[in-house]
Tab-separated table of C-alpha atoms in Angstrom:
chain	number	residue	atom	x	y	z
A	1	MET	CA	-39.497	-53.908	-43.056
A	2	GLN	CA	-36.691	-56.334	-43.773
A	3	ARG	CA	-34.164	-53.472	-43.921
A	4	ARG	CA	-35.258	-52.132	-40.524
A	5	THR	CA	-34.975	-55.601	-39.071
A	6	ASP	CA	-31.464	-55.987	-40.444
A	7	GLU	CA	-30.430	-52.609	-39.016
A	8	GLY	CA	-31.851	-53.555	-35.621
A	9	VAL	CA	-29.910	-56.801	-35.664
A	10	GLY	CA	-26.740	-54.890	-36.504
A	11	LYS	CA	-27.223	-52.620	-33.561
A	12	GLN	CA	-27.913	-55.513	-31.262
A	13	VAL	CA	-24.775	-57.262	-32.467
A	14	GLY	CA	-22.790	-54.062	-31.814
A	15	LEU	CA	-24.083	-53.836	-28.282
A	16	SER	CA	-23.317	-57.467	-27.636
A	17	LEU	CA	-19.742	-56.911	-28.825
A	18	VAL	CA	-19.364	-54.004	-26.402
A	19	GLU	CA	-20.661	-56.159	-23.613
A	20	GLN	CA	-18.260	-58.939	-24.573
A	21	VAL	CA	-15.318	-56.542	-24.554
A	22	GLY	CA	-16.426	-55.228	-21.177
A	23	GLN	CA	-16.686	-58.719	-19.773
A	24	ARG	CA	-13.211	-59.538	-20.970
A	25	LEU	CA	-11.760	-56.330	-19.482
A	26	MET	CA	-13.429	-56.710	-16.090
A	27	PRO	CA	-11.031	-59.422	-14.846
A	28	LEU	CA	-8.103	-57.294	-15.987
A	29	MET	CA	-9.383	-54.230	-14.121
A	30	ALA	CA	-10.103	-56.345	-11.059
A	31	GLY	CA	-6.560	-57.709	-11.224
A	32	ILE	CA	-5.098	-54.216	-11.413
A	33	ALA	CA	-7.136	-53.122	-8.402
A	34	ALA	CA	-6.168	-56.258	-6.485
A	35	THR	CA	-2.450	-55.805	-7.136
A	36	LYS	CA	-2.357	-52.088	-6.274
A	37	GLN	CA	-2.030	-52.742	-2.559
A	38	GLY	CA	0.566	-55.441	-3.137
A	39	LEU	CA	2.569	-53.212	-5.423
A	40	LEU	CA	2.519	-50.400	-2.871
A	41	GLU	CA	3.669	-52.788	-0.132
A	42	TRP	CA	6.486	-54.018	-2.355
A	43	VAL	CA	7.634	-50.454	-3.033
A	44	HIS	CA	7.590	-49.622	0.680
A	45	ASP	CA	9.475	-52.801	1.560
A	46	PHE	CA	12.057	-52.239	-1.171
A	47	GLY	CA	12.557	-48.624	-0.077
A	48	LEU	CA	13.040	-49.569	3.569
A	49	ARG	CA	15.541	-52.276	2.612
A	50	ALA	CA	17.471	-49.798	0.465
A	51	LEU	CA	17.496	-47.316	3.364
A	52	ASP	CA	18.826	-50.012	5.692
A	53	GLU	CA	21.650	-50.808	3.281
A	54	LEU	CA	22.455	-47.100	2.998
A	55	MET	CA	22.667	-46.728	6.777
A	56	LYS	CA	24.926	-49.807	6.995
A	57	ASP	CA	27.264	-48.284	4.407
A	58	ASP	CA	27.366	-45.012	6.379
A	59	ALA	CA	28.208	-46.919	9.578
A	60	ALA	CA	30.922	-48.873	7.764
A	61	SER	CA	32.464	-45.645	6.429
A	62	LEU	CA	32.821	-44.401	10.026
A	63	ALA	CA	33.662	-47.573	11.953
A	64	GLY	CA	34.968	-49.836	9.188
A	65	PRO	CA	33.671	-53.289	8.238
A	66	LYS	CA	31.830	-54.918	11.096
A	67	GLY	CA	33.636	-57.842	12.755
A	68	LYS	CA	37.103	-56.999	11.373
A	69	HIS	CA	39.976	-55.661	13.470
A	70	GLN	CA	41.337	-52.224	12.621
A	71	ALA	CA	44.204	-50.694	14.563
A	72	ASP	CA	43.473	-47.134	13.458
A	73	ARG	CA	39.732	-47.319	14.122
A	74	THR	CA	38.286	-43.981	15.344
A	75	HIS	CA	34.700	-45.203	15.833
A	76	HIS	CA	33.101	-48.457	16.870
A	77	TYR	CA	29.652	-50.008	16.629
A	78	TRP	CA	27.259	-49.630	19.540
A	79	GLY	CA	24.301	-51.848	18.665
A	80	ARG	CA	21.120	-50.631	17.005
A	81	THR	CA	18.326	-48.225	17.949
A	82	ARG	CA	15.042	-46.917	16.613
A	83	THR	CA	14.803	-43.638	14.725
A	84	GLU	CA	11.978	-41.833	12.966
A	85	LEU	CA	11.882	-40.688	9.354
A	86	THR	CA	9.145	-39.352	7.094
A	87	LEU	CA	7.576	-41.755	4.605
A	88	GLY	CA	4.285	-41.304	2.778
A	89	GLY	CA	3.234	-38.238	4.774
A	90	ARG	CA	3.753	-39.826	8.220
A	91	ARG	CA	6.537	-40.704	10.649
A	92	VAL	CA	7.768	-44.289	10.468
A	93	SER	CA	10.087	-45.942	12.958
A	94	VAL	CA	13.078	-47.841	11.524
A	95	ASP	CA	16.109	-49.599	12.990
A	96	ARG	CA	19.488	-47.987	12.425
A	97	PRO	CA	23.006	-48.900	13.537
A	98	ARG	CA	24.606	-46.816	16.277
A	99	VAL	CA	28.200	-45.623	15.969
A	100	ARG	CA	30.256	-43.968	18.717
A	101	SER	CA	33.681	-42.391	18.737
A	102	LYS	CA	36.426	-43.606	21.080
A	103	GLU	CA	35.651	-40.616	23.300
A	104	GLY	CA	32.086	-41.890	23.745
A	105	ARG	CA	30.301	-39.312	21.579
A	106	GLU	CA	27.415	-40.474	19.406
A	107	ALA	CA	28.144	-40.131	15.683
A	108	SER	CA	25.379	-39.189	13.250
A	109	LEU	CA	24.932	-41.062	10.004
A	110	PRO	CA	25.025	-38.829	6.887
A	111	SER	CA	21.999	-40.525	5.325
A	112	ILE	CA	19.860	-39.922	8.433
A	113	GLU	CA	20.899	-36.268	8.628
A	114	GLY	CA	20.143	-35.858	4.930
A	115	PHE	CA	16.615	-37.176	5.374
A	116	ARG	CA	16.035	-34.936	8.387
A	117	ASP	CA	17.297	-31.836	6.589
A	118	ARG	CA	14.758	-32.478	3.819
A	119	ASP	CA	11.907	-33.293	6.192
A	120	PRO	CA	8.840	-33.203	3.919
A	121	LEU	CA	6.187	-33.890	6.553
A	122	SER	CA	5.188	-30.282	7.268
A	123	GLU	CA	5.260	-29.477	3.552
A	124	ARG	CA	3.049	-32.500	2.815
A	125	VAL	CA	0.551	-31.462	5.482
A	126	MET	CA	0.397	-27.922	4.114
A	127	ASN	CA	-0.111	-29.120	0.539
A	128	GLN	CA	-2.936	-31.449	1.601
A	129	ILE	CA	-4.659	-28.638	3.499
A	130	LEU	CA	-4.390	-26.374	0.463
A	131	LEU	CA	-6.144	-29.070	-1.566
A	132	GLY	CA	-9.076	-28.870	0.819
A	133	VAL	CA	-8.273	-31.806	3.105
A	134	SER	CA	-9.142	-31.131	6.742
A	135	THR	CA	-6.728	-32.030	9.524
A	136	ARG	CA	-9.280	-34.605	10.676
A	137	GLY	CA	-9.230	-36.263	7.246
A	138	TYR	CA	-5.468	-36.008	6.695
A	139	GLU	CA	-4.717	-39.620	7.618
A	140	ALA	CA	-7.411	-40.969	5.296
A	141	SER	CA	-5.914	-38.974	2.394
A	142	LEU	CA	-2.558	-40.772	2.651
A	143	GLU	CA	-1.472	-44.021	1.093
A	144	PRO	CA	-1.644	-47.086	3.361
A	145	ARG	CA	1.369	-47.293	5.629
A	146	PRO	CA	3.938	-50.082	5.252
A	147	PRO	CA	2.910	-53.292	7.060
A	148	ARG	CA	4.681	-54.236	10.290
A	149	VAL	CA	6.078	-50.704	10.595
A	150	ARG	CA	5.168	-48.451	13.465
A	151	ALA	CA	4.017	-45.016	12.323
A	152	ARG	CA	2.700	-41.785	13.797
A	153	GLY	CA	2.273	-38.133	12.849
A	154	SER	CA	-0.872	-38.491	10.734
A	155	SER	CA	-3.498	-37.862	13.399
A	156	LYS	CA	-5.612	-34.719	13.524
A	157	SER	CA	-3.551	-33.138	16.312
A	158	SER	CA	-0.211	-34.013	14.669
A	159	ALA	CA	-1.316	-32.605	11.326
A	160	SER	CA	-2.522	-29.460	13.050
A	161	ARG	CA	0.793	-28.996	14.886
A	162	SER	CA	2.758	-29.495	11.670
A	163	LEU	CA	0.570	-26.992	9.833
A	164	VAL	CA	0.915	-24.371	12.552
A	165	ALA	CA	4.700	-24.764	12.714
A	166	LYS	CA	5.139	-24.638	8.935
A	167	THR	CA	2.902	-21.616	8.375
A	168	ARG	CA	4.514	-19.680	11.221
A	169	GLN	CA	7.967	-20.430	9.875
A	170	ARG	CA	7.155	-19.439	6.296
A	171	LEU	CA	5.166	-16.366	7.300
A	172	SER	CA	7.966	-15.123	9.528
A	173	ALA	CA	10.561	-15.697	6.805
A	174	SER	CA	8.381	-13.958	4.199
A	175	LEU	CA	7.472	-10.908	6.284
A	176	GLU	CA	10.989	-10.370	7.620
A	177	ARG	CA	13.004	-10.832	4.435
A	178	ARG	CA	14.937	-7.836	3.183
A	179	LEU	CA	13.746	-5.931	0.116
A	180	ASP	CA	16.940	-4.024	-0.671
A	181	ASP	CA	17.501	-5.784	-3.990
A	182	LEU	CA	13.931	-5.385	-5.263
A	183	ASP	CA	13.694	-2.946	-8.164
A	184	LEU	CA	10.064	-1.980	-7.614
A	185	MET	CA	8.206	-0.515	-10.574
A	186	VAL	CA	4.536	-1.095	-9.666
A	187	LEU	CA	2.854	-1.448	-6.265
A	188	LEU	CA	-0.630	-2.891	-5.692
A	189	VAL	CA	-2.432	-2.731	-2.339
A	190	ASP	CA	-5.782	-4.324	-1.538
A	191	GLY	CA	-7.702	-5.652	1.444
A	192	ILE	CA	-9.899	-8.642	2.237
A	193	GLU	CA	-12.163	-9.433	5.176
A	194	VAL	CA	-11.346	-12.658	7.016
A	195	ALA	CA	-13.370	-13.677	10.067
A	196	ARG	CA	-14.573	-10.091	10.605
A	197	GLN	CA	-11.000	-8.837	10.460
A	198	THR	CA	-9.355	-6.947	7.597
A	199	VAL	CA	-6.142	-8.216	6.020
A	200	VAL	CA	-4.378	-5.705	3.753
A	201	VAL	CA	-1.923	-7.225	1.262
A	202	ALA	CA	0.833	-5.530	-0.771
A	203	LEU	CA	2.051	-6.933	-4.084
A	204	GLY	CA	4.992	-5.570	-6.051
A	205	ILE	CA	5.947	-5.881	-9.710
A	206	SER	CA	9.657	-5.683	-10.435
A	207	ALA	CA	11.447	-4.350	-13.494
A	208	ASP	CA	11.313	-7.752	-15.206
A	209	GLY	CA	7.551	-8.089	-14.686
A	210	THR	CA	7.772	-10.565	-11.808
A	211	LYS	CA	5.078	-10.417	-9.123
A	212	VAL	CA	6.475	-10.367	-5.587
A	213	PRO	CA	4.293	-10.629	-2.431
A	214	LEU	CA	5.641	-7.904	-0.148
A	215	GLY	CA	3.696	-8.232	3.070
A	216	LEU	CA	0.381	-8.139	4.877
A	217	ALA	CA	-1.130	-6.300	7.816
A	218	GLN	CA	-4.118	-7.232	9.956
A	219	GLY	CA	-6.582	-4.916	11.658
A	220	SER	CA	-10.217	-4.182	12.339
A	221	THR	CA	-10.869	-2.127	9.173
A	222	GLU	CA	-9.068	-1.004	6.030
A	223	ASN	CA	-8.163	2.332	7.573
A	224	ALA	CA	-5.264	4.663	6.865
A	225	ALA	CA	-3.400	3.700	10.049
A	226	LEU	CA	-3.330	0.010	9.093
A	227	CYS	CA	-2.234	0.717	5.505
A	228	THR	CA	0.391	3.200	6.710
A	229	SER	CA	1.809	0.582	9.075
A	230	LEU	CA	2.068	-1.882	6.176
A	231	LEU	CA	3.854	0.582	3.880
A	232	GLN	CA	6.222	1.790	6.589
A	233	GLY	CA	7.063	-1.833	7.334
A	234	LEU	CA	8.085	-2.304	3.707
A	235	LEU	CA	10.398	0.718	3.924
A	236	SER	CA	11.920	-0.531	7.175
A	237	ARG	CA	12.798	-3.798	5.408
A	238	GLY	CA	14.826	-1.919	2.796
A	239	LEU	CA	12.297	-1.217	0.025
A	240	ARG	CA	13.728	1.634	-2.044
A	241	ILE	CA	11.384	4.257	-3.485
A	242	GLU	CA	13.918	6.599	-5.061
A	243	ASP	CA	11.962	7.209	-8.250
A	244	LYS	CA	8.258	7.483	-8.840
A	245	VAL	CA	6.310	4.250	-8.548
A	246	LEU	CA	2.981	3.395	-10.150
A	247	CYS	CA	0.495	2.475	-7.388
A	248	ILE	CA	-2.668	0.634	-8.427
A	249	ILE	CA	-5.556	0.700	-5.943
A	250	ASP	CA	-9.290	0.016	-5.945
A	251	GLY	CA	-10.257	3.448	-4.626
A	252	GLY	CA	-10.205	2.788	-0.879
A	253	LYS	CA	-9.738	6.044	1.016
A	254	GLY	CA	-7.507	4.467	3.675
A	255	ILE	CA	-5.075	3.067	1.101
A	256	ARG	CA	-5.072	6.354	-0.827
A	257	LYS	CA	-4.260	8.420	2.258
A	258	ALA	CA	-1.538	5.987	3.358
A	259	LEU	CA	0.198	6.230	-0.022
A	260	ASP	CA	0.157	10.037	0.178
A	261	ASP	CA	1.463	10.030	3.754
A	262	VAL	CA	4.268	7.513	3.188
A	263	PHE	CA	5.374	8.062	-0.428
A	264	GLY	CA	4.175	11.599	-1.085
A	265	ASP	CA	4.345	12.716	-4.697
A	266	ARG	CA	6.463	9.711	-5.622
A	267	ALA	CA	3.273	7.642	-5.740
A	268	VAL	CA	1.604	7.858	-9.162
A	269	ILE	CA	-1.930	6.620	-8.548
A	270	GLN	CA	-3.900	4.461	-10.951
A	271	ARG	CA	-7.483	3.757	-9.877
A	272	CYS	CA	-8.813	0.383	-10.965
A	273	GLN	CA	-11.039	0.829	-13.998
A	274	VAL	CA	-12.983	-2.370	-13.287
A	275	HIS	CA	-13.867	-1.234	-9.768
A	276	LYS	CA	-14.996	2.109	-11.148
A	277	GLN	CA	-17.319	0.320	-13.573
A	278	ARG	CA	-18.701	-1.858	-10.770
A	279	ASN	CA	-19.355	1.170	-8.584
A	280	LEU	CA	-21.171	2.914	-11.383
A	281	ARG	CA	-23.297	-0.142	-12.138
A	282	GLU	CA	-24.526	-0.211	-8.545
A	283	HIS	CA	-25.949	3.318	-8.982
A	284	LEU	CA	-27.850	2.516	-12.184
A	285	PRO	CA	-30.892	0.461	-13.132
A	286	GLU	CA	-30.206	-2.660	-15.132
A	287	GLU	CA	-31.456	-1.232	-18.431
A	288	ARG	CA	-28.732	1.459	-18.304
A	289	HIS	CA	-25.842	-0.923	-17.668
A	290	GLY	CA	-25.111	-1.864	-21.270
A	291	TYR	CA	-24.786	1.663	-22.655
A	292	VAL	CA	-22.894	3.146	-19.706
A	293	LEU	CA	-20.365	0.312	-19.353
A	294	ALA	CA	-19.767	0.180	-23.103
A	295	SER	CA	-19.110	3.939	-23.108
A	296	MET	CA	-16.643	3.617	-20.242
A	297	ARG	CA	-14.761	0.764	-21.928
A	298	GLU	CA	-14.553	2.775	-25.124
A	299	ALA	CA	-13.151	5.756	-23.209
A	300	TYR	CA	-10.529	3.653	-21.423
A	301	ARG	CA	-9.385	2.229	-24.772
A	302	ALA	CA	-8.800	5.703	-26.198
A	303	THR	CA	-5.342	6.412	-27.597
A	304	THR	CA	-4.909	9.749	-25.800
A	305	ALA	CA	-5.870	11.056	-22.385
A	306	ASP	CA	-7.722	14.036	-23.909
A	307	ALA	CA	-9.941	11.752	-25.970
A	308	ALA	CA	-10.664	9.510	-22.973
A	309	ARG	CA	-11.389	12.501	-20.742
A	310	LYS	CA	-13.750	13.966	-23.318
A	311	LYS	CA	-15.743	10.726	-23.599
A	312	LEU	CA	-16.035	10.316	-19.823
A	313	ARG	CA	-17.139	13.914	-19.300
A	314	ALA	CA	-19.747	13.486	-22.017
A	315	LEU	CA	-20.977	10.398	-20.157
A	316	VAL	CA	-21.156	12.407	-16.929
A	317	SER	CA	-23.346	14.995	-18.664
A	318	TRP	CA	-25.583	12.259	-20.089
A	319	LEU	CA	-26.041	10.704	-16.653
A	320	GLU	CA	-26.926	14.053	-15.084
A	321	SER	CA	-29.415	14.875	-17.841
A	322	ASN	CA	-31.129	11.506	-17.343
A	323	GLY	CA	-31.542	11.896	-13.601
A	324	HIS	CA	-28.650	9.712	-12.423
A	325	GLU	CA	-26.824	12.288	-10.294
A	326	ASP	CA	-25.332	9.702	-7.934
A	327	ALA	CA	-23.845	7.743	-10.833
A	328	ALA	CA	-22.496	10.957	-12.364
A	329	ALA	CA	-20.856	11.910	-9.050
A	330	SER	CA	-19.330	8.430	-8.758
A	331	LEU	CA	-17.848	8.674	-12.265
A	332	ARG	CA	-16.570	12.197	-11.689
A	333	GLU	CA	-14.841	11.169	-8.441
A	334	GLY	CA	-11.322	9.986	-9.230
A	335	LEU	CA	-11.851	10.339	-12.979
A	336	GLU	CA	-8.334	11.595	-13.625
A	337	GLU	CA	-6.727	8.797	-11.613
A	338	THR	CA	-8.475	6.140	-13.722
A	339	LEU	CA	-6.687	7.577	-16.775
A	340	THR	CA	-3.118	7.469	-15.454
A	341	VAL	CA	-2.063	4.573	-17.696
A	342	VAL	CA	-3.537	6.440	-20.656
A	343	LYS	CA	-1.614	9.591	-19.745
A	344	LEU	CA	1.577	7.589	-19.542
A	345	GLU	CA	0.951	6.372	-23.118
A	346	LEU	CA	1.649	2.772	-22.199
A	347	PRO	CA	1.451	0.094	-24.905
A	348	LEU	CA	-2.011	-1.417	-25.095
A	349	THR	CA	-1.021	-4.821	-23.658
A	350	LEU	CA	0.780	-3.302	-20.705
A	351	ARG	CA	-2.013	-0.780	-20.205
A	352	ARG	CA	-4.525	-3.593	-19.821
A	353	SER	CA	-2.321	-5.258	-17.203
A	354	LEU	CA	-1.816	-2.098	-15.158
A	355	ALA	CA	-5.237	-0.456	-15.515
A	356	THR	CA	-6.872	-2.778	-12.973
A	357	THR	CA	-6.099	-4.562	-9.726
A	358	ASN	CA	-6.503	-7.980	-11.379
A	359	SER	CA	-2.924	-8.932	-10.471
A	360	ILE	CA	-3.615	-8.663	-6.764
A	361	GLU	CA	-7.215	-9.901	-7.044
A	362	ASN	CA	-5.771	-13.336	-7.857
A	363	LEU	CA	-3.830	-13.237	-4.605
A	364	VAL	CA	-6.863	-12.049	-2.635
A	365	GLY	CA	-8.974	-14.767	-4.244
A	366	SER	CA	-6.468	-17.398	-3.142
A	367	ILE	CA	-6.685	-16.148	0.443
A	368	ARG	CA	-10.475	-16.293	0.212
A	369	ARG	CA	-10.432	-19.881	-1.082
A	370	VAL	CA	-7.994	-21.106	1.557
A	371	THR	CA	-9.630	-19.399	4.540
A	372	ARG	CA	-13.081	-20.752	3.754
A	373	ASN	CA	-11.822	-24.187	4.905
A	374	VAL	CA	-11.668	-22.886	8.491
A	375	LYS	CA	-14.886	-23.357	10.432
A	376	ARG	CA	-13.771	-21.957	13.777
A	377	TRP	CA	-11.414	-19.035	14.269
A	378	ARG	CA	-9.432	-18.921	17.494
A	379	GLY	CA	-7.665	-15.589	17.666
A	380	ALA	CA	-5.860	-13.128	15.441
A	381	ASP	CA	-2.824	-15.383	15.002
A	382	VAL	CA	-4.962	-17.991	13.223
A	383	ILE	CA	-6.287	-15.368	10.798
A	384	ARG	CA	-2.771	-14.157	10.057
A	385	ARG	CA	-1.406	-17.658	9.471
A	386	TRP	CA	-4.224	-18.727	7.163
A	387	ALA	CA	-3.985	-15.482	5.202
A	388	GLY	CA	-0.280	-16.156	4.808
A	389	LEU	CA	-1.083	-19.706	3.674
A	390	GLY	CA	-3.291	-18.312	0.923
A	391	LEU	CA	-0.557	-15.876	-0.053
A	392	PHE	CA	2.002	-18.686	-0.420
A	393	ASN	CA	-0.473	-20.732	-2.443
A	394	ALA	CA	-1.027	-17.846	-4.878
A	395	ALA	CA	2.703	-17.142	-5.191
A	396	LYS	CA	3.294	-20.666	-6.543
A	397	ARG	CA	1.234	-19.846	-9.643
A	398	PHE	CA	2.450	-16.306	-10.265
A	399	ARG	CA	3.455	-15.419	-13.813
A	400	ARG	CA	4.925	-12.247	-15.171
A	401	ILE	CA	2.403	-9.673	-16.286
A	402	LYS	CA	1.549	-9.340	-19.944
A	403	GLY	CA	3.651	-6.719	-21.669
A	404	TYR	CA	6.430	-6.969	-19.086
A	405	ARG	CA	9.090	-6.348	-21.727
A	406	GLU	CA	7.967	-2.726	-21.850
A	407	ILE	CA	8.971	-2.310	-18.214
A	408	ALA	CA	12.667	-1.633	-18.721
A	409	SER	CA	15.234	0.593	-17.102
A	410	GLY	CA	14.776	4.172	-18.201
A	411	THR	CA	11.968	3.402	-20.672
A	412	PHE	CA	9.015	2.789	-18.349
A	413	PRO	CA	7.095	6.098	-18.477
A	414	VAL	CA	6.914	6.599	-14.713
A	415	ARG	CA	10.655	6.152	-14.380
A	416	GLN	CA	11.325	8.087	-17.548
A	417	LEU	CA	9.338	10.991	-16.116
A	418	ALA	CA	11.433	10.997	-12.942
A	419	LEU	CA	14.666	10.800	-14.892
A	420	SER	CA	13.625	13.567	-17.267
A	421	ARG	CA	12.637	15.998	-14.529
A	422	SER	CA	15.739	15.237	-12.494
A	423	GLY	CA	17.922	15.513	-15.571
A	424	LEU	CA	16.479	18.887	-16.531
A	425	LEU	CA	17.538	20.235	-13.144
A	426	LEU	CA	21.108	19.162	-13.824
A	427	TYR	CA	21.138	19.708	-17.574
A	428	PRO	CA	18.623	22.494	-18.336
A	429	GLU	CA	20.146	23.049	-21.760
A	430	LEU	CA	19.182	19.547	-22.942
A	431	ALA	CA	15.902	18.153	-24.202
A	432	PRO	CA	13.950	15.963	-21.718
A	433	ASP	CA	14.937	12.669	-23.370
A	434	GLU	CA	18.579	13.711	-23.587
A	435	ALA	CA	18.534	14.853	-19.970
A	436	ALA	CA	17.097	11.513	-18.861
A	437	GLN	CA	19.814	9.652	-20.747
A	438	ALA	CA	22.431	11.893	-19.145
A	439	VAL	CA	21.153	10.914	-15.691
A	440	LEU	CA	21.316	7.231	-16.628
A	441	ASP	CA	24.882	7.653	-17.849
A	442	PHE	CA	25.701	9.467	-14.619
A	443	CYS	CA	24.389	6.561	-12.521
A	444	MET	CA	26.075	3.861	-14.610
A	445	ALA	CA	29.411	5.653	-14.499
A	446	ARG	CA	29.282	5.434	-10.697
A	447	GLN	CA	28.349	1.735	-10.785
A	448	ARG	CA	24.779	2.328	-9.710
A	449	ARG	CA	21.924	0.354	-11.179
A	450	PRO	CA	20.414	2.263	-14.113
A	451	PRO	CA	16.893	2.362	-12.640
A	452	SER	CA	18.130	4.163	-9.526
A	453	ILE	CA	19.015	7.823	-9.231
A	454	ARG	CA	20.428	9.670	-6.271
A	455	ARG	CA	17.934	10.742	-3.638
A	456	VAL	CA	18.950	14.363	-4.076
A	457	PHE	CA	17.463	14.198	-7.565
A	458	VAL	CA	14.180	12.867	-6.252
A	459	ASP	CA	13.815	15.370	-3.437
A	460	VAL	CA	13.627	18.267	-5.857
A	461	MET	CA	11.220	16.535	-8.225
A	462	PRO	CA	7.970	18.354	-9.114
A	463	GLY	CA	4.500	16.977	-8.362
A	464	SER	CA	2.823	13.823	-9.557
A	465	VAL	CA	2.044	13.270	-13.197
A	466	THR	CA	-1.616	12.860	-12.349
A	467	LYS	CA	-1.947	16.411	-10.993
């Protein structure tokens, strides 16, 4: 009994010590909270004073020291005026000196022009909206403004105008930029529904494994006409498809038809293996999911296309024999196109990256997260701008795909296939690998980039590797 009493006392003493420490820290925490506002005001005041000194130095560099005679003076002071600059996510009004030339023309101060060229207000508004702040709550999300300083630009309407202007500017620059220098190796196309409209997005992967958003198109459904318009727009902006390109899709018929119509046999199709598994799961009862999905994953991990094909066909037979004809038909449809990365004998890491549409699903997910902040849609332009906002947000976090080192000039299997077939037409006496190297040497000797070959080579190329 005595021991238990002693232990209880020890615990009570420990708790009392914690309480004592807390009581001693409370004044310190209260002091920190109390000085936060004062510290922020001091920083604002110091910054505005430094800006005023900078503007005075700029005026002195143009008009000379104030109050001193200069015979060769080219400018002179003309009082002071108010001007607006961005500070803390809002517009603040500050006094600045005015300088005029002898001809009467107003001279601009370099410091003011520098601040205006780097106007961060629209960028700040866009970043706050991406974090989930509404335009109505934008002002409350900012730090308190400097005291005794007039400010504007943080209201709901101002934030909305800034957001509209910034998204239109960035979307226009993104969708109109030239693609001549892009060495495209992989193309991914997918669609998402936004406010009962379909937005189809194209994502490219370059030779160094970098993900590049290429464009978007908006329409009523994910039909072939919409996807064709998107792909033709990429070509009109200079996208070069001289060799074969690996195209990864989720199985949509409109996207598939558009790729055939625009790229022809230069498009090597890879159907997303994850989407195929999801489709199959929807046709099966829950007790069949484990066996069927495990069998599909085992087939997709096979080292050769023949082994993978054999496992999938055996699974088709098993499904038919167990009364799951719809699931068997779903697995049989597009079976060969789900094995393209296996046929190309890609390294396992790169195969995992290119066997699914996960790379573009991240982009689509970003669009979905950003657009859910909108409660009222007012026209197609709003849908397009917010989809573009989600695209820009995803692009900030893009990383190169895993296994990107295997995507190299002349060694990536899709490009190697094109080079080999083209080389055999020019050098029929050589082996395929030697013919491909001969084509590369031919291009490099004429100062062309090694991944590119002349269009005349491509035009006589046989059919797709998947056929």
